[in-house]
Coordinates of C-alpha atoms (C1' of nucleotides) in Angstrom, one line a residue:
Chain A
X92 CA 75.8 107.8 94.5
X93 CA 78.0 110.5 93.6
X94 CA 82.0 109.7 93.3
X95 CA 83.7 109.5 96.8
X96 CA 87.4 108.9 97.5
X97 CA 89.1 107.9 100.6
X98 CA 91.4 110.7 101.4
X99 CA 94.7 110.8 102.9
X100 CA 94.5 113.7 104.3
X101 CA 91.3 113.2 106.8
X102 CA 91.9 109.7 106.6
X103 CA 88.2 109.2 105.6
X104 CA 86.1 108.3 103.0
X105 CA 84.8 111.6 101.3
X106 CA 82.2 113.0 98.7
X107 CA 84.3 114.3 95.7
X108 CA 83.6 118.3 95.1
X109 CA 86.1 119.2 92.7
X110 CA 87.3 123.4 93.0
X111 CA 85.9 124.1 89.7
X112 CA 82.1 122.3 89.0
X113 CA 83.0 119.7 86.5
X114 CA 86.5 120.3 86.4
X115 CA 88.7 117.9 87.6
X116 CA 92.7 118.6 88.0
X117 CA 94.7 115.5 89.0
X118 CA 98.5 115.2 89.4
X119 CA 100.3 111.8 90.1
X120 CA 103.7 111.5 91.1
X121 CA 105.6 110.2 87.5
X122 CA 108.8 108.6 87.3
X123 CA 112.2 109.7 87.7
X124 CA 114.0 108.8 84.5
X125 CA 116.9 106.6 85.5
X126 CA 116.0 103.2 84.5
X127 CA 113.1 101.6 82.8
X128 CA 110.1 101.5 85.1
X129 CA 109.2 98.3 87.5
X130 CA 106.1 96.6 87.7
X131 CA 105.2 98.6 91.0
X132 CA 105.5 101.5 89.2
X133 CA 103.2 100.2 87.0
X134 CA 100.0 99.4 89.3
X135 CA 100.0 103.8 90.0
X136 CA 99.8 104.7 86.6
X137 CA 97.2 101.7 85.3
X138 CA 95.1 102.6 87.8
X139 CA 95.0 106.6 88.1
X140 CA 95.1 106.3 84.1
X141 CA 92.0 104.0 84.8
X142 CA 90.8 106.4 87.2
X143 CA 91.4 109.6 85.0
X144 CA 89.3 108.2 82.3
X145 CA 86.3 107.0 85.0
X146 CA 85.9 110.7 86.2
X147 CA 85.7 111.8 82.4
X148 CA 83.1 109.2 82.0
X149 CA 81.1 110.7 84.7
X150 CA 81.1 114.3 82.5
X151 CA 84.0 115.8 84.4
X152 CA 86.3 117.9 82.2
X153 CA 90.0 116.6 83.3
X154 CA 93.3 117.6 83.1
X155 CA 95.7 115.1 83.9
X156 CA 99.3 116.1 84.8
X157 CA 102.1 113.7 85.1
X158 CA 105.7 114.7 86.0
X159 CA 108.7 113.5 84.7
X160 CA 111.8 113.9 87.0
X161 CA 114.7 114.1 85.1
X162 CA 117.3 115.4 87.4
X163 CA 117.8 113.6 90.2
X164 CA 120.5 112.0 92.6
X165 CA 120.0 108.5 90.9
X166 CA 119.9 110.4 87.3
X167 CA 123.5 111.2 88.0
X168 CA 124.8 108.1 89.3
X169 CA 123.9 105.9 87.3
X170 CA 125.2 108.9 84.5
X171 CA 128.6 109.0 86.2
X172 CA 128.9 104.8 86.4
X173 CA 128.1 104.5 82.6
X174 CA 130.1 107.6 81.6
X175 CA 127.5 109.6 80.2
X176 CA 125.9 112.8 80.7
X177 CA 122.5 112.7 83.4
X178 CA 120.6 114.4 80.4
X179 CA 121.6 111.5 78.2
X180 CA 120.5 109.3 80.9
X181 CA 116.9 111.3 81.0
X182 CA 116.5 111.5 77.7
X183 CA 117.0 107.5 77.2
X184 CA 114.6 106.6 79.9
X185 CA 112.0 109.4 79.0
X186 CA 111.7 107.9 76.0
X187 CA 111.6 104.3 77.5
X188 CA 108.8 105.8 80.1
X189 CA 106.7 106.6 76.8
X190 CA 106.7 103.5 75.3
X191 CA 105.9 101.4 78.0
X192 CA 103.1 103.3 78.7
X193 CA 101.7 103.3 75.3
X194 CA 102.4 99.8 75.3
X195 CA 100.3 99.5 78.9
X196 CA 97.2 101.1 77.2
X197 CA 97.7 104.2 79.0
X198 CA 96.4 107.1 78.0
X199 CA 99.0 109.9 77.4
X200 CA 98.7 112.4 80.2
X201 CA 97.5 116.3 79.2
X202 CA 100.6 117.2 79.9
X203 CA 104.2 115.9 81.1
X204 CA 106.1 118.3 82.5
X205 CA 110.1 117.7 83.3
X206 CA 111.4 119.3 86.3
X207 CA 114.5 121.0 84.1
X208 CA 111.7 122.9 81.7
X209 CA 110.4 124.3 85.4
X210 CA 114.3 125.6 86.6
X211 CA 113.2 129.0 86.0
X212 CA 110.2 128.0 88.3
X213 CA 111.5 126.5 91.0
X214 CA 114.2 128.8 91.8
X215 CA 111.7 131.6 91.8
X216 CA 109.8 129.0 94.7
X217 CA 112.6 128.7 96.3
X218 CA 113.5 132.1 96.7
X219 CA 109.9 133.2 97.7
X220 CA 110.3 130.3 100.5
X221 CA 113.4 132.0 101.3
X222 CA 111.9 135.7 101.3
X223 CA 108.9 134.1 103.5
X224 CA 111.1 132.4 106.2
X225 CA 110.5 129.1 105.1
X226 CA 113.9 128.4 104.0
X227 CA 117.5 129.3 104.6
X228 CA 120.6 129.5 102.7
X229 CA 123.8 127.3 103.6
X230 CA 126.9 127.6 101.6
X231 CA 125.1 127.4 98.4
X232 CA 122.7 124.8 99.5
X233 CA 118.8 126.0 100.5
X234 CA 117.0 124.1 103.2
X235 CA 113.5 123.9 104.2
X236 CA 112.9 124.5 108.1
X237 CA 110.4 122.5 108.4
X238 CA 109.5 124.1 112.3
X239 CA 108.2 127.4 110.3
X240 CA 105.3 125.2 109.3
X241 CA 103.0 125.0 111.4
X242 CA 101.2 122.1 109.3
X243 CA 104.2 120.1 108.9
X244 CA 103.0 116.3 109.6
X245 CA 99.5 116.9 108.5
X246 CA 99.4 114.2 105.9
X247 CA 101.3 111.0 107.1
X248 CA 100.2 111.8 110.7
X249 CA 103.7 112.5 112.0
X250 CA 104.4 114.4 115.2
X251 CA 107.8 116.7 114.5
X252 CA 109.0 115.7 118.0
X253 CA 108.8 112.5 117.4
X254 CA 110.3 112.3 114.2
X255 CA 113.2 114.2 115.6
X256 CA 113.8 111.7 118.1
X257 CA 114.1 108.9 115.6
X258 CA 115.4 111.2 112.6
X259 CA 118.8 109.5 111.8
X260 CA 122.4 111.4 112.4
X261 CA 122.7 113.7 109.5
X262 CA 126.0 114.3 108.5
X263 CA 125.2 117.4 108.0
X264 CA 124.9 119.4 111.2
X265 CA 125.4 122.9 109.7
X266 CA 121.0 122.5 109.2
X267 CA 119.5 124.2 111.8
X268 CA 117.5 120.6 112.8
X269 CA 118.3 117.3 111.5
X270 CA 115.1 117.3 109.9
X271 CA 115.4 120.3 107.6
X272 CA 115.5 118.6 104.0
X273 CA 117.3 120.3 100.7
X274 CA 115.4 122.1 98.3
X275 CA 118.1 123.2 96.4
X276 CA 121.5 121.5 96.3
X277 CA 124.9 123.2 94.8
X278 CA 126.4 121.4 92.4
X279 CA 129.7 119.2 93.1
X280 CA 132.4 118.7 90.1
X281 CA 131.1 117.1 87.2
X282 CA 127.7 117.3 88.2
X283 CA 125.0 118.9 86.2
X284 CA 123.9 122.8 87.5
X285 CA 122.2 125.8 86.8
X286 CA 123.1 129.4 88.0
X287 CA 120.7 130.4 90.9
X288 CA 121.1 133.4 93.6
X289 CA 123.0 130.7 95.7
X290 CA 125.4 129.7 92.8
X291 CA 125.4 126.7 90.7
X292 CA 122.9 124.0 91.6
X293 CA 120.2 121.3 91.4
X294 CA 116.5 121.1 92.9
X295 CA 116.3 118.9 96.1
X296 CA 114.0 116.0 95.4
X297 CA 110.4 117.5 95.8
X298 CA 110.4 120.9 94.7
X299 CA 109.6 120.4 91.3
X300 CA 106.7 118.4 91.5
X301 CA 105.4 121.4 94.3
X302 CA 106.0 123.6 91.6
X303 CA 104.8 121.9 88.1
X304 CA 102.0 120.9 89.9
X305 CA 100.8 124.5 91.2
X306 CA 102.3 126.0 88.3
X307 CA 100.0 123.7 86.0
X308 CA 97.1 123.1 87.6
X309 CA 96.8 126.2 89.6
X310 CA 96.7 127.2 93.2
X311 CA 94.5 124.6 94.6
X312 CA 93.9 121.4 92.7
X313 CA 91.9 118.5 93.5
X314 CA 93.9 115.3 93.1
X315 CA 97.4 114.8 94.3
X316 CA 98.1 110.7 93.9
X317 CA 101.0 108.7 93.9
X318 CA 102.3 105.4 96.2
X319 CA 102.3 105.4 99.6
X320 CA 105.6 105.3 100.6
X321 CA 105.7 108.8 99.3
X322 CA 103.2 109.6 102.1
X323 CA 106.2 110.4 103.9
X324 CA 108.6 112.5 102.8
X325 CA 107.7 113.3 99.5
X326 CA 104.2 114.4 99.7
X327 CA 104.7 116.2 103.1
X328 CA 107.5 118.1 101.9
X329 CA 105.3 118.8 98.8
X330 CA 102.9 120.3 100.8
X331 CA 105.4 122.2 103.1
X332 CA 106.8 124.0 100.2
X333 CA 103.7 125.1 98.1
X334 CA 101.5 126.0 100.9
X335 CA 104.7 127.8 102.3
X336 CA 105.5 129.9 99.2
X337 CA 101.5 130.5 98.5
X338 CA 99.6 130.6 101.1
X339 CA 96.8 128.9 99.3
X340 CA 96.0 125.4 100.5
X341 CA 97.9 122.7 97.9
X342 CA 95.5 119.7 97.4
X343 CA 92.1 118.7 98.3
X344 CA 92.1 115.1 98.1
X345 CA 95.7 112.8 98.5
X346 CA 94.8 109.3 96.9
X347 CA 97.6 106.7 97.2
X348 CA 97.7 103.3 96.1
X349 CA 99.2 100.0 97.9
X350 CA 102.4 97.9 97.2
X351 CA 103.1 95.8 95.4
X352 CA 105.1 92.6 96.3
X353 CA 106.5 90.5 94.7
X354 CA 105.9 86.5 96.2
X355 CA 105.1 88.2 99.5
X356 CA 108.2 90.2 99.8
X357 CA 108.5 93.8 99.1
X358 CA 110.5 94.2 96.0
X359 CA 114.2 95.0 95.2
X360 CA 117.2 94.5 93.7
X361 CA 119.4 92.8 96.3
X362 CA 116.5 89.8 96.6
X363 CA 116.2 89.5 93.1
X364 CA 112.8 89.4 92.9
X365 CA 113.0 92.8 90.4
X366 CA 110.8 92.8 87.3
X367 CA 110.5 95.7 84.9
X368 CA 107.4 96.4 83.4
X369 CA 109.0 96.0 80.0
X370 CA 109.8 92.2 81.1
X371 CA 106.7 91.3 82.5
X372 CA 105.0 92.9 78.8
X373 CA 107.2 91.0 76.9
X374 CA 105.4 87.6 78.6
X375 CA 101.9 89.0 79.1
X376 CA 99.4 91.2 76.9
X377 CA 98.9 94.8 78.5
X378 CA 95.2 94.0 79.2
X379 CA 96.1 91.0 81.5
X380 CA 98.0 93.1 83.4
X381 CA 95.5 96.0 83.9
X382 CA 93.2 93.1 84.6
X383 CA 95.7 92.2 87.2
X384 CA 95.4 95.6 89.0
X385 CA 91.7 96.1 88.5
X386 CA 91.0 92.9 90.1
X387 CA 92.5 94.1 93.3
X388 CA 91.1 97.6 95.1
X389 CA 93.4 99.8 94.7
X390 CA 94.7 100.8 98.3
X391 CA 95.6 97.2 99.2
X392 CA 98.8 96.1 98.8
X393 CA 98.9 93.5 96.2
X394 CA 100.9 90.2 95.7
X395 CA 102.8 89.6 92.6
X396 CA 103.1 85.9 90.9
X397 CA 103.1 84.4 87.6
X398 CA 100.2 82.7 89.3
X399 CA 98.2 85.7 89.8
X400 CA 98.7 86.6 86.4
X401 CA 97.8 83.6 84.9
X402 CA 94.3 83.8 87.1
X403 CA 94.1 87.4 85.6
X404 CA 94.4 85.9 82.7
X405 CA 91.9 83.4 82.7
X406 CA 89.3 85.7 83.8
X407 CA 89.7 87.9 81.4
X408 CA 89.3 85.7 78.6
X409 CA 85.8 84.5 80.1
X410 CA 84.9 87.8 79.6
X411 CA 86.4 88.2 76.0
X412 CA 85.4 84.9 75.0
X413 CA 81.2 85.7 76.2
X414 CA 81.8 89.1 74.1
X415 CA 83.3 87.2 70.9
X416 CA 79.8 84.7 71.9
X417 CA 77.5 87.6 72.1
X418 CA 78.9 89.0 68.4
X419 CA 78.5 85.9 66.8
X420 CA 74.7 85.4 67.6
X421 CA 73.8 89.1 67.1
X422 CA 75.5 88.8 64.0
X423 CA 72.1 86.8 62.8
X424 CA 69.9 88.9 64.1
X425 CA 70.5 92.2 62.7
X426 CA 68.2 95.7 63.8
X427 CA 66.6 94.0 67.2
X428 CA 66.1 97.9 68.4
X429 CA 67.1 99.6 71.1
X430 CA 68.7 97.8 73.8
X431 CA 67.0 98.5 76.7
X432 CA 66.6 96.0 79.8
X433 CA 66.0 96.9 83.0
X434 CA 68.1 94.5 84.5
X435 CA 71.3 95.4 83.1
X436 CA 70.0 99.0 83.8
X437 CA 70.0 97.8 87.0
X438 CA 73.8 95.9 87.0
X439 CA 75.3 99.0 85.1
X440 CA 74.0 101.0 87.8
X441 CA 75.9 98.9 90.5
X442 CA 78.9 98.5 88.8
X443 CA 79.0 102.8 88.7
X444 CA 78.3 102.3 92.4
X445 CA 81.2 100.5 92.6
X446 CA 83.5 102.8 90.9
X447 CA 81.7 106.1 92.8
X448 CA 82.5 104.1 96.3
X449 CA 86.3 104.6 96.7
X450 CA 87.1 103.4 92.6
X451 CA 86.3 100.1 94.1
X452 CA 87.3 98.4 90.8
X453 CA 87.4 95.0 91.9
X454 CA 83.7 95.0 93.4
X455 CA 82.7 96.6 90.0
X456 CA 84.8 93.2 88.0
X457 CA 82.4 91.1 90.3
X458 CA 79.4 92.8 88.3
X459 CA 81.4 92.2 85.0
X460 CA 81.5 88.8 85.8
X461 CA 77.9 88.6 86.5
X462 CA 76.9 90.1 83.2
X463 CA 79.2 87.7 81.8
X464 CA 77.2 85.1 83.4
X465 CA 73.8 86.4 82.5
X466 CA 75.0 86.4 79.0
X467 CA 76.3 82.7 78.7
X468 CA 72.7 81.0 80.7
X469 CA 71.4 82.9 77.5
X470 CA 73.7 81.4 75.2
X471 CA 73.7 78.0 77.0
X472 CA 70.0 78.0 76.4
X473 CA 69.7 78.6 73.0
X474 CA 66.9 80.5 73.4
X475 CA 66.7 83.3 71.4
X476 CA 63.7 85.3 71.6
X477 CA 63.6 88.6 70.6
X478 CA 64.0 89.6 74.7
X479 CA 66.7 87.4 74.8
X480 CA 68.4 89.1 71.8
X481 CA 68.0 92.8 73.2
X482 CA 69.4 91.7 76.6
X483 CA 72.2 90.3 74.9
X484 CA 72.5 93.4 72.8
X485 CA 72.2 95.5 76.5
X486 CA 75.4 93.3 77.7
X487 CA 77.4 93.9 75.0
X488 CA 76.9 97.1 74.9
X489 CA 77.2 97.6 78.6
X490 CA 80.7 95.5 78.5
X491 CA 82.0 97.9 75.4
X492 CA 80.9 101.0 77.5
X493 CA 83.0 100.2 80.6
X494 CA 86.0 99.5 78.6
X495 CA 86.1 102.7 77.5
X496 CA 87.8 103.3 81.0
X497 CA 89.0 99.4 82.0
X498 CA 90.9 99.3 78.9
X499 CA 91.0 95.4 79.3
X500 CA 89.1 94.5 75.8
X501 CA 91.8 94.2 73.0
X502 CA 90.6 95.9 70.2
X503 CA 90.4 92.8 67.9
X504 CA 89.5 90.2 70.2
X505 CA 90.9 87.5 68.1
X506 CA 94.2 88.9 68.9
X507 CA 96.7 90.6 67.7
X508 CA 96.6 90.6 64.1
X509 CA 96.7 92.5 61.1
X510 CA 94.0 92.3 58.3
X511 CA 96.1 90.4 56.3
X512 CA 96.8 88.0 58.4
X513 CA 93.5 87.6 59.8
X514 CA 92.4 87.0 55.7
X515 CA 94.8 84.1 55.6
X516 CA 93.4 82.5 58.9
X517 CA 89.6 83.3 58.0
X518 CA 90.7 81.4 54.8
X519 CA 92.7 78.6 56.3
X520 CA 89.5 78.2 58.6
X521 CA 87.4 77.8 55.7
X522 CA 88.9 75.7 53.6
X523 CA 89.4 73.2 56.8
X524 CA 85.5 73.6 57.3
X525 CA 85.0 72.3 53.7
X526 CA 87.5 69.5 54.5
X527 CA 85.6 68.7 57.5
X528 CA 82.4 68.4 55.9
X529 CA 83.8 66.4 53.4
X530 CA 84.5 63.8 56.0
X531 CA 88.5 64.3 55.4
X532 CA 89.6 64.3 59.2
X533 CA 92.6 63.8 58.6
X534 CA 93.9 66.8 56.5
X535 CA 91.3 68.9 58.5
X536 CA 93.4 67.9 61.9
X537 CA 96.9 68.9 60.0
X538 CA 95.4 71.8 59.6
X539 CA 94.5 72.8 63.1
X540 CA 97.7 71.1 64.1
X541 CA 99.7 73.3 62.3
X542 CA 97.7 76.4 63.1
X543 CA 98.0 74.8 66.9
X544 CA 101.8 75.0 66.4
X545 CA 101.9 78.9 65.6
X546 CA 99.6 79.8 68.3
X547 CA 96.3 79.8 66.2
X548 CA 93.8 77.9 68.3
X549 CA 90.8 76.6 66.0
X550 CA 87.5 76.7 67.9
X551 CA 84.5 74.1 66.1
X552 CA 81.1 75.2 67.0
X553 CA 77.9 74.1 66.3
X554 CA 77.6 76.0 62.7
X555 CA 81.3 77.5 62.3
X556 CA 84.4 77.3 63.2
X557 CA 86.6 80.1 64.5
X558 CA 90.0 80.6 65.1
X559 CA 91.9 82.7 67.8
X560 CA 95.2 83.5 69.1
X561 CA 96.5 81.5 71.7
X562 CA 96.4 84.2 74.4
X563 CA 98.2 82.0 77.0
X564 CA 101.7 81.0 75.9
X565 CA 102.9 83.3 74.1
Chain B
rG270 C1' 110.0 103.1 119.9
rG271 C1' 106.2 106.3 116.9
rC272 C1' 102.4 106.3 112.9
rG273 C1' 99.2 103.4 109.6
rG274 C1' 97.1 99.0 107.5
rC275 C1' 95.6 93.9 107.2
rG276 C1' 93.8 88.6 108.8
rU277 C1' 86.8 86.3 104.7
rA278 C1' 86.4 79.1 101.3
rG279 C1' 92.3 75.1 98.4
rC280 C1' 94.1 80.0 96.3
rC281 C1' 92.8 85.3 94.9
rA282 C1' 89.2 88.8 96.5
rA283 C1' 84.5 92.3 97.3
rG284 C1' 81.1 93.3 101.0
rU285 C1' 77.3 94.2 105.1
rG286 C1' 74.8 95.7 112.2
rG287 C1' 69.6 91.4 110.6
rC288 C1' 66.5 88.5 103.9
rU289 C1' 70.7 83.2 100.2
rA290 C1' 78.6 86.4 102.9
rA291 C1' 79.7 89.2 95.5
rG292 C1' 83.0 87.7 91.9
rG293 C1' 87.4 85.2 89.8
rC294 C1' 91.0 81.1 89.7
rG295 C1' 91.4 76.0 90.8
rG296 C1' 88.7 71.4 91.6
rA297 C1' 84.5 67.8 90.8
rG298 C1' 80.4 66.5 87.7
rG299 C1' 77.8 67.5 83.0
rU300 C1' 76.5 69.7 77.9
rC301 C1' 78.5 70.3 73.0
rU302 C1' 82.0 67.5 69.5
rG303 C1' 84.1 62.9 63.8
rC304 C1' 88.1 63.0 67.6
rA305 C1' 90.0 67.0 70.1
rA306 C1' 90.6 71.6 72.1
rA307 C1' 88.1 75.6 73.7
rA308 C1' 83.7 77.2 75.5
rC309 C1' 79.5 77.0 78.5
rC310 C1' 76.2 75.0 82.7
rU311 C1' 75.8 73.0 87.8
rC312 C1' 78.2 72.2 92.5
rU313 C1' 82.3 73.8 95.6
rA314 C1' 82.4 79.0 103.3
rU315 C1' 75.9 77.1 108.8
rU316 C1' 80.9 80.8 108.2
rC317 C1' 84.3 85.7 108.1
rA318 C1' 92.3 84.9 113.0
rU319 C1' 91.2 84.0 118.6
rC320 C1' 88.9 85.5 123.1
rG321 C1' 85.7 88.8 125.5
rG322 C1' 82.2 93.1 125.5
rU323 C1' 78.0 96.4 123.4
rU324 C1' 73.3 95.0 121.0
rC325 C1' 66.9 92.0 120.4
rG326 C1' 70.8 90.6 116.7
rA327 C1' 77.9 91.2 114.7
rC328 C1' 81.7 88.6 110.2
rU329 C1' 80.6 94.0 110.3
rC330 C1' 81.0 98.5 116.4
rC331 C1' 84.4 98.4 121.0
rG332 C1' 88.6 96.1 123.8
rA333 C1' 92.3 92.5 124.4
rU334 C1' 95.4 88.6 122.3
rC335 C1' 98.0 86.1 118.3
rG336 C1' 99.9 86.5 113.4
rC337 C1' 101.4 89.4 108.9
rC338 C1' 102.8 93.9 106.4
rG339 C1' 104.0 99.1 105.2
rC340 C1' 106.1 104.0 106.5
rC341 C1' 109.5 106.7 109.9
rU342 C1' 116.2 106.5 105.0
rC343 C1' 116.1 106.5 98.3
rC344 C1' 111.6 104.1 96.7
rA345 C1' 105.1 103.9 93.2

RNA sequence: GGCGGCGUAGCCAAGUGGCUAAGGCGGAGGUCUGCAAAACCUCUAUUCAUCGGUUCGACUCCGAUCGCCGCCUCCA
């Protein structure tokens, strides 16, 4: 099967052809830098980070764009409540957006453009939407007429009519329909601005990511994801603006992921029920959480709990714990040959199935799992014949392989770790096993109690004894 | 009101017009072990919200009903 993605736009399930033959160019909707980033924010750029990483897998060539907006209405308020500048504001939580997303395991995008290194840009947009008829001037402000596009509504399904009739009371009634949205804003006192053909100003909310993303990626580009409660207005008024100023048609496919909720409820402030994803990684490793996500196809809405976690969790380590297995029986049996079984030939190939069908991540887990489980009734029967040993070999390898896009493996599966400290454990562990075989139980338990008290688990198995991190409470 | 989505075991969650409805968590047994812990193995839905219809055959297609949710306003 080659890689198909349910599309927004046709609101069906289609065969991916990207513009250019191999070429992928993706653009997801980033943050807006005004406070550190929530754990719904989170599930979008886990999985198209996930996602990104599949498609080079599969031999596509991609360039990854994702925007940071750093001037914004909520940029400024929360500048003018602290008493600081917006670009102080920006900068802070630019640099907060980087380090969570390192911390998450994702990838750093090709690029990440900010909307206020694209000024020069967008006002040039602007004015062609102006020059065009797509867009009038009002006292400084620039609106988009959103009747000159004939397309307007093609994405969320939206009938103009209607949405006039419900549209709310816009204080505003100089705009020639209450639906008309800003695309460039003059600036009030104290607010930030730069000089533009209509005096000073600010970009209205989605011009810039029209214009990075065209700019960027060029013309046409073939993935434009984000949530989708930006279905509506965002991405509409996205596509509105660049196909307006360009004539060329914006995006192919429009991917958007599901909610998140958080005990059922949707997430916010005034119920408390508000996590950033800097809280929730100060409790739980990074791979738990992608685990979280992957476990879950991506276009559902999802429910968080500490519960869910905690099952993320738990699955995760079977799958850590049957790879630390595999390593410590192939360790005896060195130069087995090529690792070729048909059978996990077989389970590789559905698990790509999986991924090519929608990035249906959690129907590819379900073929983790059962590799997992192939792998342990090996284990569990002791019997290892040379077969045995290369369809272990096969597993492992196949499990290392995927990561390279799940991202869910720690790198030292033991934990967290330095060398050094890992040479003081490997030595404590030793030095217990002598005790042990010496018959001194009681000195041997101290030891594992004590390690049990820092988080050091002590594992005794048939031959050795290994120790690990307590993954769990940390 | 308009648009869209969902309802599968105790919980989470894939999936399919017809061979045994993935997988995970939890639970119950068991193996291993100096004792533990951990781990592993086995078992855990005659049934897919309800009622009709289409069909040789539906959980999967169609219709209705009930329930839940999202968007239509800033929001991933």
């Amino acid at each position: 099967m080659a890689f198909h993605i349910y599309n927004t736009l046709t609101r069906k399930k289609e065969l991916f052809e990207p513009v250019e033959p191999n070429k992928v160019k993706m653009y997801l909707c980033g943050p807006t830098v005004y406070d550190f980033f929530h754990i719904g924010n989170a599930r979008p750029l886990i999985m198209f980070d996930v996602l990104r990483r599949y498609l080079r897998y599969r031999g596509f060539d991609v360039r990854y764009v994702v925007n940071i907006t750093d001037i914004d209405d909520k940029i400024i308020n929360k500048a003018i409540a602290q008493n600081r500048t917006a670009s102080e504001v920006a900068t802070e939580f630019t640099r907060a957006y980087f380090q969570d997303i390192d911390k998450l395991g994702i990838e750093r995008p090709d690029l990440s453009p900010r909307a206020t290194d694209f000024m020069r840009d967008i006002i040039n947009t602007i004015q062609q939407l102006i020059d065009r008829g797509f867009a009038y001037e009002l006292d400084g402000d620039v609106y988009y007429e959103v009747e000159k596009f004939v397309g307007y509504g093609k994405l969320s399904g939206k009938n103009i009519n209607e949405l006039q009739a419900g549209a709310r009371v816009d204080v505003d009634d100089r705009k020639r329909s209450p639906m008309d949205f800003a695309v460039w804003k003059s600036s009030k006192p104290g607010e930030p601005w730069w000089e533009s053909p209509w005096g000073k100003g600010r970009p209205g909310w989605h011009i810039e990511c029209s214009v990075m993303s065209s700019k960027l990626l060029g013309g046409t580009f073939d993935i434009h994801a984000g949530g989708v409660d930006l279905i509506f207005p965002h991405h509409e008024n996205e596509i509105a603006q660049a196909e307006g100023a360009s004539d060329c048609p914006f995006v192919h496919y429009w991917m958007h992921n599901g909610f998140l909720n958080i005990e059922g409820e949707k997430m916010s402030k005034s119920l408390g029920n508000f996590f950033t994803t800097r809280e929730i990684l100060a409790k739980y490793p990074a791979e738990v959480l992608r685990m979280f996500f992957l476990l879950k196809h991506y276009r559902s809405p999802i429910n968080f709990s500490e519960e869910r976690i905690l099952e993320s969790q738990q699955a995760l380590e079977r799958i850590v714990e049957t790879l630390k297995n595999i390593d410590l029986i192939l360790a005896d049996f060195q130069d087995v040959g090529a690792a070729t079984d048909e059978t996990i030939a077989n389970q590789k190939a559905a698990l790509i199935d999986a991924m090519d069908d929608d990035f249906n991540t959690a129907s590819a887990m379900g073929t983790l799992f059962e590799l997992v489980k192939s792998a342990n009734l090996i284990i569990a029967e002791n019997n290892f014949t040379k077969e045995n040993i290369v369809t272990l070999k096969a597993i492992r390898e196949l499990l290392v392989d995927v990561n390279e896009f799940f991202g869910i493996i720690p790198d030292k599966s033991s934990g967290t770790f330095g060398t050094d400290e890992s040479f003081y454990l490997d030595m404590l562990t030793e030095i217990r096993r002598e005790l042990r075989d010496a018959r001194q139980w009681g000195m041997a338990d101290t030891i594992r109690d004590r390690l049990q008290s820092i988080g050091i688990e002590l594992e005794d198995r048939k031959d050795k004894s290994i120790w690990k991190r307590n993954f769990n409470k940390k």
